[in-house]
Coordinates of C-alpha atoms in Angstrom, one line a residue:
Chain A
X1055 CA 97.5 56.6 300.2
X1056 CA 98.8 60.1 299.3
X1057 CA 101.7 59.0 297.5
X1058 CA 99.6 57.2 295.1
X1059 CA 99.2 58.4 291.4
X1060 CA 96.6 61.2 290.7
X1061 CA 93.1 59.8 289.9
X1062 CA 93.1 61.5 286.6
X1063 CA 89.2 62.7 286.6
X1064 CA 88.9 62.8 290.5
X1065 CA 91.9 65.1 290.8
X1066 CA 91.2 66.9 288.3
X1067 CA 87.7 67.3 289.5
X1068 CA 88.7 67.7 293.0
X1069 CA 90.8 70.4 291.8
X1070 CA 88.1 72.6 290.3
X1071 CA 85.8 71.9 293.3
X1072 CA 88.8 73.3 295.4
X1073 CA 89.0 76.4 293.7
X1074 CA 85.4 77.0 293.7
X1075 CA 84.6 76.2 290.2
X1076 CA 83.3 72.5 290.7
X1077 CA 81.3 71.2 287.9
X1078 CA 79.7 68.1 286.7
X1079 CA 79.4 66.4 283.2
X1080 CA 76.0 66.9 281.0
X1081 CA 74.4 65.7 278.0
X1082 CA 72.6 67.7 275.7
X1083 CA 69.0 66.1 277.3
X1084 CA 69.7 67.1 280.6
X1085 CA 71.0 64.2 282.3
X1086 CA 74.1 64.7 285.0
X1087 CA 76.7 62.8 286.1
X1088 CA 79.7 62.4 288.2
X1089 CA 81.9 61.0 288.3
X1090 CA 83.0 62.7 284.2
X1091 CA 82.6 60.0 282.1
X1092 CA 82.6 59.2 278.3
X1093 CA 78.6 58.7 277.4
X1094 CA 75.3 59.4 279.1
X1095 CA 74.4 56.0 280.5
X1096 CA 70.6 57.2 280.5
X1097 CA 70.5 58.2 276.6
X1098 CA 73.9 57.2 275.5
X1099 CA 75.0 60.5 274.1
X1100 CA 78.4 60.9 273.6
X1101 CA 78.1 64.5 273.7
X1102 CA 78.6 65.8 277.5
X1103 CA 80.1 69.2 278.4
X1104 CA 81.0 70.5 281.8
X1105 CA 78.1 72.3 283.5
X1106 CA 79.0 74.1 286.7
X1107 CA 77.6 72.7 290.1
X1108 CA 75.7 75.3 291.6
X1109 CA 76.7 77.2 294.6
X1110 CA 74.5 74.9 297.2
X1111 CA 72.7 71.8 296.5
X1112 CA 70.3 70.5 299.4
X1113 CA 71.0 67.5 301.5
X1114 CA 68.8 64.3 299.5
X1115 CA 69.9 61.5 302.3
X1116 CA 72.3 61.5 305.2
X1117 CA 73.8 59.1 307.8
X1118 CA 76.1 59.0 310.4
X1119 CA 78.8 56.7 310.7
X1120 CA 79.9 55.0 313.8
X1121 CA 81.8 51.8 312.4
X1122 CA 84.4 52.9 309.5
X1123 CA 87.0 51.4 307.7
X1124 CA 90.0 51.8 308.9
X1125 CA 91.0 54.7 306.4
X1126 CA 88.5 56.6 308.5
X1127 CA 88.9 55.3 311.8
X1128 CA 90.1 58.9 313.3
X1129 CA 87.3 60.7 311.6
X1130 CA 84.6 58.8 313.6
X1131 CA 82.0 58.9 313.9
X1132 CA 81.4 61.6 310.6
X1133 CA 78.3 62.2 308.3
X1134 CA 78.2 60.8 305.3
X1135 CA 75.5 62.7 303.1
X1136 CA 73.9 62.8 299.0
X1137 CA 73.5 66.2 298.4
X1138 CA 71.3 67.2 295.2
X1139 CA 72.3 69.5 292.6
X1140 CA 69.4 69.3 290.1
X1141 CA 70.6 67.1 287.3
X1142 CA 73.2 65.7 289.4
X1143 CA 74.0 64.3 292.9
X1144 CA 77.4 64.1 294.8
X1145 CA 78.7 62.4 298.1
X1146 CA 80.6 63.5 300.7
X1147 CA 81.3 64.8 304.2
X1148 CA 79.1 66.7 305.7
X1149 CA 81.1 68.7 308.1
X1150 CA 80.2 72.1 310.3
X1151 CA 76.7 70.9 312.1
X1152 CA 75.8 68.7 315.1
X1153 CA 74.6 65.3 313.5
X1154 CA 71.4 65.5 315.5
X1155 CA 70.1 68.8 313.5
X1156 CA 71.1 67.9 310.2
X1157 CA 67.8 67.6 308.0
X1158 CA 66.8 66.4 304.8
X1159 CA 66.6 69.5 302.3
X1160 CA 69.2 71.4 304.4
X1161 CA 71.1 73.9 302.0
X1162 CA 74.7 73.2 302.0
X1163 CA 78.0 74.4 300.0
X1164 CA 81.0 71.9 298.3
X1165 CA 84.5 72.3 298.9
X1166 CA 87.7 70.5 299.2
X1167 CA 88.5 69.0 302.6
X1168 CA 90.9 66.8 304.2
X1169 CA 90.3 63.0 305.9
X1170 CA 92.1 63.1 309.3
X1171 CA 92.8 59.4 309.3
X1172 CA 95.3 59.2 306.3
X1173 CA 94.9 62.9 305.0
X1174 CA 93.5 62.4 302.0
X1175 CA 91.4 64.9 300.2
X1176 CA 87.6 64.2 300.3
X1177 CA 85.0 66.3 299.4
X1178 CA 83.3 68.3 302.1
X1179 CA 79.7 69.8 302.5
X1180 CA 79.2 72.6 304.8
X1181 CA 76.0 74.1 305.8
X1182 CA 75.3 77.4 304.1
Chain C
X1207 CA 61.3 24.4 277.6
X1208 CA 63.3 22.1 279.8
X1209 CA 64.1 23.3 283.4
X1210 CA 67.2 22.4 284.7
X1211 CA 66.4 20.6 288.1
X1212 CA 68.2 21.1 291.5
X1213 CA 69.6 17.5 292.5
X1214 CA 72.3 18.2 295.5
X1215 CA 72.5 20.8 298.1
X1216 CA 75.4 20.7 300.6
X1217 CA 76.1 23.8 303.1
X1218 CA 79.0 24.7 305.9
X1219 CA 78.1 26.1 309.1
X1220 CA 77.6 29.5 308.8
X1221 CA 79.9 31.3 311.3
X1222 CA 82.9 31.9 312.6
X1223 CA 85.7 29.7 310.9
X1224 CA 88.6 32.3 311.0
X1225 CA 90.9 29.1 310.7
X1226 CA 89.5 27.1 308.4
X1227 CA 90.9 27.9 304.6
X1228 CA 88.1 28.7 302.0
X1229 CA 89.3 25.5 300.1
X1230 CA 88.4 23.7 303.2
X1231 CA 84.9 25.1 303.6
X1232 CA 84.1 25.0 299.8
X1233 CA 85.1 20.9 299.6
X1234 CA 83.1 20.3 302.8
X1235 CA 79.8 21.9 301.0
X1236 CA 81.0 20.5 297.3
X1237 CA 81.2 17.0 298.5
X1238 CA 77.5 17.0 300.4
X1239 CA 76.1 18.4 297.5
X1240 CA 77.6 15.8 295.4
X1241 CA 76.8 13.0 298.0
X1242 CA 73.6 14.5 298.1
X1243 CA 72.4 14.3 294.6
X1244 CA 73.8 10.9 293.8
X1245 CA 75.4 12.1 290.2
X1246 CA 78.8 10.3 289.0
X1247 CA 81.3 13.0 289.8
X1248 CA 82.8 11.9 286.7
X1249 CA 79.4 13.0 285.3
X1250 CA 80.2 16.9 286.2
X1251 CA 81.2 19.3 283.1
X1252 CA 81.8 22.5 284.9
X1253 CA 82.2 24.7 288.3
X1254 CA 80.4 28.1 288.2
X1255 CA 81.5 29.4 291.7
X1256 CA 80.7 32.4 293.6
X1257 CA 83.6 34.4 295.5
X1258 CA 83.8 38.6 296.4
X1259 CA 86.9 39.2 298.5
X1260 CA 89.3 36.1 298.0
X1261 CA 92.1 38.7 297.3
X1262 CA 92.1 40.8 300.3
X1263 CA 91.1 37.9 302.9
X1264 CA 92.9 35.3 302.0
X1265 CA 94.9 37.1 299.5
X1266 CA 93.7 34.1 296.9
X1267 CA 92.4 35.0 293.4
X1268 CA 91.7 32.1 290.9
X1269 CA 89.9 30.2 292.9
X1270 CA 87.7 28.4 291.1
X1271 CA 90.2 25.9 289.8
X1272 CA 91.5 25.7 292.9
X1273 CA 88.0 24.8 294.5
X1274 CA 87.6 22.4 291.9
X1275 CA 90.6 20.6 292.7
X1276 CA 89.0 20.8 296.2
X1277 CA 86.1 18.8 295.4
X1278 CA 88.1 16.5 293.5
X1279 CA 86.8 17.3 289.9
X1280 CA 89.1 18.0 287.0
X1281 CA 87.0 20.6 285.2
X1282 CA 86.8 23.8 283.7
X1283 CA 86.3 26.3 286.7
X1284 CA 84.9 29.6 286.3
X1285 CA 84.8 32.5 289.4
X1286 CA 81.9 34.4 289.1
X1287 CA 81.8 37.7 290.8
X1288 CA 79.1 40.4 291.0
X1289 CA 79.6 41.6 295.0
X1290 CA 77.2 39.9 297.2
X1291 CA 75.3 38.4 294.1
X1292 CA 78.6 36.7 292.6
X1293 CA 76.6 33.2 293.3
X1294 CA 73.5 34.3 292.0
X1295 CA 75.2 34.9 288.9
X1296 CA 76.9 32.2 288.4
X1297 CA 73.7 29.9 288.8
X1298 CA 72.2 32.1 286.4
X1299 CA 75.5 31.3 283.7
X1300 CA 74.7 27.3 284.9
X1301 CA 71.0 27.7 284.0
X1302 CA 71.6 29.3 281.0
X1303 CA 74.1 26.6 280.1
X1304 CA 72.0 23.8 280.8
X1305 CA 69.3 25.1 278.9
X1306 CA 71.0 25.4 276.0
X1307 CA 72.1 21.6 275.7
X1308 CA 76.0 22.7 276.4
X1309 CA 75.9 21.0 279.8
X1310 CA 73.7 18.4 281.6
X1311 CA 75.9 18.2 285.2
X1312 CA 77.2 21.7 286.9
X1313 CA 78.8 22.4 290.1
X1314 CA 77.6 25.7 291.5
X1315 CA 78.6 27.0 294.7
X1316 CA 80.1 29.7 296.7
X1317 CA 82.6 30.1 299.7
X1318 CA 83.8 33.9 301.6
X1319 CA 86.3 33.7 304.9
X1320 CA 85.5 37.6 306.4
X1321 CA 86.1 36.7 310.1
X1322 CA 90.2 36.4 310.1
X1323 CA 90.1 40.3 308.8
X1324 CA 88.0 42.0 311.6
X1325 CA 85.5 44.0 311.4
X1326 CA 87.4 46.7 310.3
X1327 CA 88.9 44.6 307.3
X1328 CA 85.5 43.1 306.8
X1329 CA 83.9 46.5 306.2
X1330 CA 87.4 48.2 304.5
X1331 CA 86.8 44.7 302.0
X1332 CA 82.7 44.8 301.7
X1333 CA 83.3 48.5 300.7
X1334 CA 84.9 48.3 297.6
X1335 CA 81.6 47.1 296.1
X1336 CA 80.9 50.7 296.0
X1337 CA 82.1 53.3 293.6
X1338 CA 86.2 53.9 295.5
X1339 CA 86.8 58.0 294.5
X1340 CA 83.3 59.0 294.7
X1341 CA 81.8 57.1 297.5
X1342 CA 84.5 55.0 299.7
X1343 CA 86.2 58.7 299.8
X1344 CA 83.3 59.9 301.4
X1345 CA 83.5 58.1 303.9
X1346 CA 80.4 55.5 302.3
X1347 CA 80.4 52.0 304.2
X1348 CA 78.3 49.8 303.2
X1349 CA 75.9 49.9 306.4
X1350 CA 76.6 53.4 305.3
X1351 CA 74.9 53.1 302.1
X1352 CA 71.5 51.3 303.2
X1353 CA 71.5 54.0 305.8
X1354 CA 71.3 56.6 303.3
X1355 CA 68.3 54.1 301.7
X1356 CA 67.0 53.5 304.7
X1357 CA 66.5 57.6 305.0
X1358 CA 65.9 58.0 301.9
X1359 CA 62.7 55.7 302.2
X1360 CA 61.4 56.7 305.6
X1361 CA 61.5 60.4 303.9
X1362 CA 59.2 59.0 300.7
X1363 CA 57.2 56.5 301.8
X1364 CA 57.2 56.7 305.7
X1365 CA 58.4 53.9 308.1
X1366 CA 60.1 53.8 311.7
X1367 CA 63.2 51.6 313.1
X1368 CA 60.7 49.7 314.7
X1369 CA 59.2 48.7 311.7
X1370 CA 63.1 47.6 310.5
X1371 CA 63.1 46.2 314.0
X1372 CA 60.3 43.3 313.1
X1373 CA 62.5 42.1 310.1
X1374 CA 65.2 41.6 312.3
X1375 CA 63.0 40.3 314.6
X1376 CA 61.4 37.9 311.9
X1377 CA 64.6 36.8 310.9
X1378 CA 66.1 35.8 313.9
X1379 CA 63.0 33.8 314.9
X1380 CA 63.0 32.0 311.1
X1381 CA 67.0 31.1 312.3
X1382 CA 66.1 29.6 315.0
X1383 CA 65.6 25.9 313.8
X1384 CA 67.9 25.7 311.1
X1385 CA 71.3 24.6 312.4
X1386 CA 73.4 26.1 309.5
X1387 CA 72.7 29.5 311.1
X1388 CA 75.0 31.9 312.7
X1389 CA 72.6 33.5 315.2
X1390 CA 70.2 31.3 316.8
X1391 CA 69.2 33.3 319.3
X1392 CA 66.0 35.0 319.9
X1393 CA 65.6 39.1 320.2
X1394 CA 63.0 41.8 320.9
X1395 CA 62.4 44.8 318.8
X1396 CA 63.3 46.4 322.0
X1397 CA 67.1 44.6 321.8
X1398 CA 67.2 45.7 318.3
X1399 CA 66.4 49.3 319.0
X1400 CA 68.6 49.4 322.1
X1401 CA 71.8 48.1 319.8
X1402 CA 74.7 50.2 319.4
X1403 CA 74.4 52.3 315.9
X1404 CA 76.3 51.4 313.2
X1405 CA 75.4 54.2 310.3
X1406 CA 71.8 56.1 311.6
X1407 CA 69.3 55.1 311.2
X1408 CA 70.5 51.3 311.7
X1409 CA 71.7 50.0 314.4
X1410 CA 73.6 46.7 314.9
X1411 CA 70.7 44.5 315.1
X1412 CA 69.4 45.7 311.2
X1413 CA 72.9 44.3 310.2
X1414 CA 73.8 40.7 309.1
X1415 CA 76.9 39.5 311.0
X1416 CA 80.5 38.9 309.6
X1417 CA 80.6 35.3 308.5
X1418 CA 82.6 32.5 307.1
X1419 CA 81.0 29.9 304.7
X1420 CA 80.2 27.7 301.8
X1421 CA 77.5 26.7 299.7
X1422 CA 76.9 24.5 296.6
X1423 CA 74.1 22.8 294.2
X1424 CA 74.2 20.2 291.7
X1425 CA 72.4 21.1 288.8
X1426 CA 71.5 19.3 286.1
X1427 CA 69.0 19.3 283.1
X1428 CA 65.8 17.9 283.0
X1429 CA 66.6 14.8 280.6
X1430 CA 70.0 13.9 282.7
X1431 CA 67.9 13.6 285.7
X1432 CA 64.8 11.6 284.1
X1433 CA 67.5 9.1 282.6
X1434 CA 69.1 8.6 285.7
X1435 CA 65.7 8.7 287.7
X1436 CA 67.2 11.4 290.2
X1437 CA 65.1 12.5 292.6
X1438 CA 65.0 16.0 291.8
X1439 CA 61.5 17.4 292.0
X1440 CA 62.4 21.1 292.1
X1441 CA 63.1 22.8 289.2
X1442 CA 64.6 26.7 288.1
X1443 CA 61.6 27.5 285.8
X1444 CA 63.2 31.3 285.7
X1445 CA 66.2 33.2 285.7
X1446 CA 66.8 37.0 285.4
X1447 CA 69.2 39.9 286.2
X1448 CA 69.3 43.3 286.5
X1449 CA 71.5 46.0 286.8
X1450 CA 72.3 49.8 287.8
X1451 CA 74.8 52.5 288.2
X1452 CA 77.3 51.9 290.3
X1453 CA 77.3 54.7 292.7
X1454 CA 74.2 55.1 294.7
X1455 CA 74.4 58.8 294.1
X1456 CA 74.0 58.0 290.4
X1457 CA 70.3 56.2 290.8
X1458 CA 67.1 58.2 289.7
X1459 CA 65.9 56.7 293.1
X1460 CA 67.3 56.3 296.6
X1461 CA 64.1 54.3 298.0
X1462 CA 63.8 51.5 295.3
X1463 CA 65.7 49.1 293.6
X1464 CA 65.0 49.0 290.5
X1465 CA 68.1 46.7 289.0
X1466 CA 66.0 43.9 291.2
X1467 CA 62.8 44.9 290.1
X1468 CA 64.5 44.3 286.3
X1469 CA 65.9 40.8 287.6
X1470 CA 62.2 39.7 288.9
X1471 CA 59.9 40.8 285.6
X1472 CA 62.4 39.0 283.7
X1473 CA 62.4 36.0 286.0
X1474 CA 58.6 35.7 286.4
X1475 CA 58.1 36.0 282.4
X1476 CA 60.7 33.4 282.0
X1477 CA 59.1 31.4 284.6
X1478 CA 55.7 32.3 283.1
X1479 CA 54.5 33.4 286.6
X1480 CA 53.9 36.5 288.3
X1481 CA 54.3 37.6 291.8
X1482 CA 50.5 36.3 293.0
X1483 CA 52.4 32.9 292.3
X1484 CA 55.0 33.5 295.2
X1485 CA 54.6 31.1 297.9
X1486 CA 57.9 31.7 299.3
X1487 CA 61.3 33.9 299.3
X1488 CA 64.6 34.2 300.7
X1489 CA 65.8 38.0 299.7
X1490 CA 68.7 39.5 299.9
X1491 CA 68.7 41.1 303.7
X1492 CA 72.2 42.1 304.0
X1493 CA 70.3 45.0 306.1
X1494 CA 66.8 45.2 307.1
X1495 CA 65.8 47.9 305.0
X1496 CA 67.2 45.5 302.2
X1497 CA 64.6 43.4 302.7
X1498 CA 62.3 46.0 302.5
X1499 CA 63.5 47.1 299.1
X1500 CA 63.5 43.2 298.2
X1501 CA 59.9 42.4 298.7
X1502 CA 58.8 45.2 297.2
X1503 CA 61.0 44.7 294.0
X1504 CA 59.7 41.0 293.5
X1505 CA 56.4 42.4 293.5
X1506 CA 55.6 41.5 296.4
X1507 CA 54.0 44.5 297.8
X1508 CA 54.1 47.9 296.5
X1509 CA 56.8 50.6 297.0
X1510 CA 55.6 52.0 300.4
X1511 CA 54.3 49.0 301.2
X1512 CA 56.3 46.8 302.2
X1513 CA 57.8 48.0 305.4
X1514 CA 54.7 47.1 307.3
X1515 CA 55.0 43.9 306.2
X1516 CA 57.2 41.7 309.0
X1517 CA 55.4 43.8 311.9
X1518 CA 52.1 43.0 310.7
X1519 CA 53.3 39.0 310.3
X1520 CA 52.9 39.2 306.4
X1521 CA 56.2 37.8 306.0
X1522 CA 56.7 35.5 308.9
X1523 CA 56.4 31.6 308.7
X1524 CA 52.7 31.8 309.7
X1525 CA 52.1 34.7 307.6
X1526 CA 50.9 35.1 303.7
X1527 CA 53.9 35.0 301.7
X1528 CA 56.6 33.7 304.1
X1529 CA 60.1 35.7 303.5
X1530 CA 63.5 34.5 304.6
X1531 CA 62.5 31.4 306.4
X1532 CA 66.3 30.2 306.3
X1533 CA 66.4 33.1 309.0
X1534 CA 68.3 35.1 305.9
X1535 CA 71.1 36.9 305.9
X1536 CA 70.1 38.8 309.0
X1537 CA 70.1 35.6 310.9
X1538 CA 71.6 33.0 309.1
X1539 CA 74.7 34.8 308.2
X1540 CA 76.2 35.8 304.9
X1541 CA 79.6 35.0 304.1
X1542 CA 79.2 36.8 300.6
X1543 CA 80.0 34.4 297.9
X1544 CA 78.1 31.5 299.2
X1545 CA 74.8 33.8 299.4
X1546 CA 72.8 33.5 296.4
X1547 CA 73.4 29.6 296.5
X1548 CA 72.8 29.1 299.6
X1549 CA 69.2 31.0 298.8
X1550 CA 68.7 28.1 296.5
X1551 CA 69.5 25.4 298.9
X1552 CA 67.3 27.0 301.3
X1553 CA 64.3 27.0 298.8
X1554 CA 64.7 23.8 297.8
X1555 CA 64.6 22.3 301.2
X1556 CA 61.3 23.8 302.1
X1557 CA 60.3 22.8 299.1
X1558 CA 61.1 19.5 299.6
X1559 CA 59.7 19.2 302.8
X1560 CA 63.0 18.7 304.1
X1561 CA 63.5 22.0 306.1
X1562 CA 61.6 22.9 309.7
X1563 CA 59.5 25.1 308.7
X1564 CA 57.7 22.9 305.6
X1565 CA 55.2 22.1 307.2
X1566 CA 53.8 25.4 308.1
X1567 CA 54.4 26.5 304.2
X1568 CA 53.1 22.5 303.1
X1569 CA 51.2 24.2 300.1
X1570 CA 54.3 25.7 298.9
X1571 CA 55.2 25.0 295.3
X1572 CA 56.7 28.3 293.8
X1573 CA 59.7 29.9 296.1
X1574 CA 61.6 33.0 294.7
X1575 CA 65.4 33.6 295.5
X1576 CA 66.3 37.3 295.2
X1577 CA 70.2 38.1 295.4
X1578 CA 71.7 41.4 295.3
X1579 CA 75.1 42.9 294.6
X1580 CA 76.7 46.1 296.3
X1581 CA 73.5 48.6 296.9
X1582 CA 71.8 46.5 294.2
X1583 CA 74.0 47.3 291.1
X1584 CA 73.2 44.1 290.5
X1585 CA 70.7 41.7 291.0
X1586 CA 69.5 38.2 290.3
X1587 CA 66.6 36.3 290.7
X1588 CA 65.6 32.8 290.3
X1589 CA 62.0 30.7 290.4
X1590 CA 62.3 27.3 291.9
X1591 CA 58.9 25.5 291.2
X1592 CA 58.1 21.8 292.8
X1593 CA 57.4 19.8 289.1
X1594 CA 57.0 16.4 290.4

């Protein structure tokens, strides 16, 4: 998988989140969205700028995995979690905390991480 | 206005036919439906079929043409495909075309091979229903998804895996007559909590199984079946569909699904019923929360609700508004493509008082089939009423 093309938006987005300036796209009433896209799909504005994700978001839903695909079949079992930023929610992996105490509401940081199956980059939660 | 009337049903097995060719399976439940509803085959005008992963399991796209030639008709052959509601949709196009006077004979149907890739291919293929760089990256399978749901609810609205235990528990008994199904065995909430985890908080047992299979209907319009005094006494008074971002992440709720709820106001007001009406249902169970969500969607009960309802025997065969009497996905099996007809067929044979459990639902005249794609992106649902 690593020596496919960039994912234009992903990358680029990937990117930023890897360098600690991860953001998400807004429209002027609020409403957030990721992946960056062209129009608000709640309001259908056209006019979305690039809000910064805050430092932590909170854990909104969480589960852990014990039969993956096979791109992930090294990595488990993992946590796969929604974690809230306000007007917009991301998914990831939720590394650095024994599955059994991970809760609901739990503060936690974003930043670029690596699947050990294939070595892909994937976006990575940490508790903060 | 004129309701298209169901006039064949034909099924497969559902189960394990890892060497059987999708071709195969779709001419075996193509032809019964044909046989079954008595219609000139010269008589047909179209195929509206169903199909999710042809390309990655039997590395096969265009299908439908192929499945036509399969069932021996020379007609224009479309492939629906909207996840695990692909069939749902494409009786909704054959409704919506018979209505209108274009058509008065349509082949719908569906057919998925998922047990020659694995598990592991099965859920790699299932997956892709979901959004691939924001969710598959992260790791997101698709018991993966209505685990996050199935948190998401017990966190809002309250509800145990024992009370997910009872659907499966349900569903499985429903199964146990109806010798299409894939699991016709008996269990325990205790064997279902005792099951090996497959994303927390569901465990093996909230999951439908892997399956191979085909469905189909003969549809036609009301006046094609009165001239050719078919017997074809049920009748899709109501068709609707809904739909929702993509990624789950995306959704102003993780507890509901609202692209169903959509699919059922639009379906009852096209029907001119609403959810008192509902005799019957087969939902979309692809997990037991999903039935959850489902009855609760169709109005059924309300959000919160509804998870009490298979342990308190609201929804079993003997209970208020029987759900999933087929045994469902949970229990019956769901090769994906061949789902949402298969939901019709079911209906219409309680309806008809040609399934095992009719007599226990003998007042039955208004079922409600609820099909839904990926973590309900999309969603269709259909009203089958008993007009003669």
């Amino acid at each position: 998988m690593s020596d496919n093309a960039r994912d234009g938006a992903f990358d680029d987005w990937l990117d930023a989140v890897e360098d600690g300036e991860g953001y998400y796209v807004e429209c002027e009433n609020g409403h957030g969205w990721l992946p960056p896209r062209r129009v608000c799909p709640d309001c259908g504005s056209r006019d979305l700028t690039e809000t910064p994700l805050a430092e932590a978001g909170e854990v909104a839903t969480y589960t852990e995995v014990s039969v993956a695909t096979p791109q992930f079949s090294a990595d488990t079992p993992y946590v796969t979690a929604i974690v809230d930023y306000g007007p917009v929610r991301v998914t990831g992996l939720l590394r650095g905390v024994d599955p059994d105490e991970v809760e609901v509401g739990m503060p936690v940081g974003i930043e670029a991480g690596e699947r050990e199956t294939t070595g892909d980059r994937a976006v990575v939660f940490r508790p903060r | 206005m004129s309701h298209p009337r169901v006039t064949g049903v034909g099924l497969t097995h559902f189960g394990e036919h890892s060497e059987r060719t999708g071709r195969d399976l779709f001419a075996e439940a193509g032809l019964a439906a044909l046989d079954d509803a008595g219609v000139d085959p010269d008589d047909v005008e179209a195929l509206f079929y169903g199909n999710f992963m042809g390309e990655l399991a039997e590395h096969q796209g265009h299908q439908a043409p192929l499945m036509a030639e399969a069932v021996g008709l020379d007609v224009p052959a479309t492939r629906y495909e909207a996840a695990c509601a692909s069939s749902g949709a494409a009786v909704r196009e054959a409704v919506r075309h018979l209505r209108s006077g274009e058509a008065d004979v349509i082949l719908v149907g569906g057919a998925e091979r998922m047990t020659n890739i694995g598990t592991a291919g099965a859920t790699d293929a299932l997956s892709i229903a979901a959004d691939d760089l924001y969710e598959i990256r992260a790791g997101m399978t698709f018991p993966g998804a209505y685990a996050l749901m199935a948190r998401a609810y017990f966190r809002e609205f309250g509800g145990s895996r024992e009370d997910l235990a009872a659907v499966a528990v349900k569903n499985h008994d429903h199964a146990l007559p109806n010798e299409y199904a894939q699991l016709r065995t008996e269990i325990t909430v205790e064997d279902a909590l005792g099951a090996p985890m497959v994303a927390d908080p569901l465990g093996l047992y909230d999951a439908c199984p892997i399956t191979d299979g085909a469905s189909a209907v003969v549809l036609t319009s009301a006046d094609y079946a009165a001239e050719h005094d078919l017997d074809a006494p049920v009748a899709i008074t109501g068709t609707g569909q809904g739909g929702d971002n993509l990624a789950l992440h995306d959704r102003e709720t993780l507890a509901r699904s609202p692209a169903a709820s959509e699919a059922a106001d639009e379906a009852y007001g096209d029907a001119d019923i609403d959810s008192d009406d509902v005799d019957i249902a087969e939902v979309h169970d692809c997990f037991t929360i999903a039935e959850v969500l489902a009855i609760e969607s169709l109005g059924l009960y309300e959000p919160g609700e509804g998870i009490g309802a298979a342990r308190d025997g609201k929804t079993h065969a003997t209970g208020e508004t029987p759900v999933n009497l087929s045994g469902g996905l949970k229990a019956k099996g769901h090769p994906v493509g061949a789902t949402g007809v298969a939901q019709i067929v079911s209906l219409a044979k309680v309806l008809t008082g040609e399934s095992t459990w009719s007599d226990d639902v003998s007042d039955a005249s208004v079922g409600v089939a609820h099909n839904a794609g990926g973590t309900v992106a999309s969603a269709t649902v259909h009203v089958l009423e008993v007009r003669e």
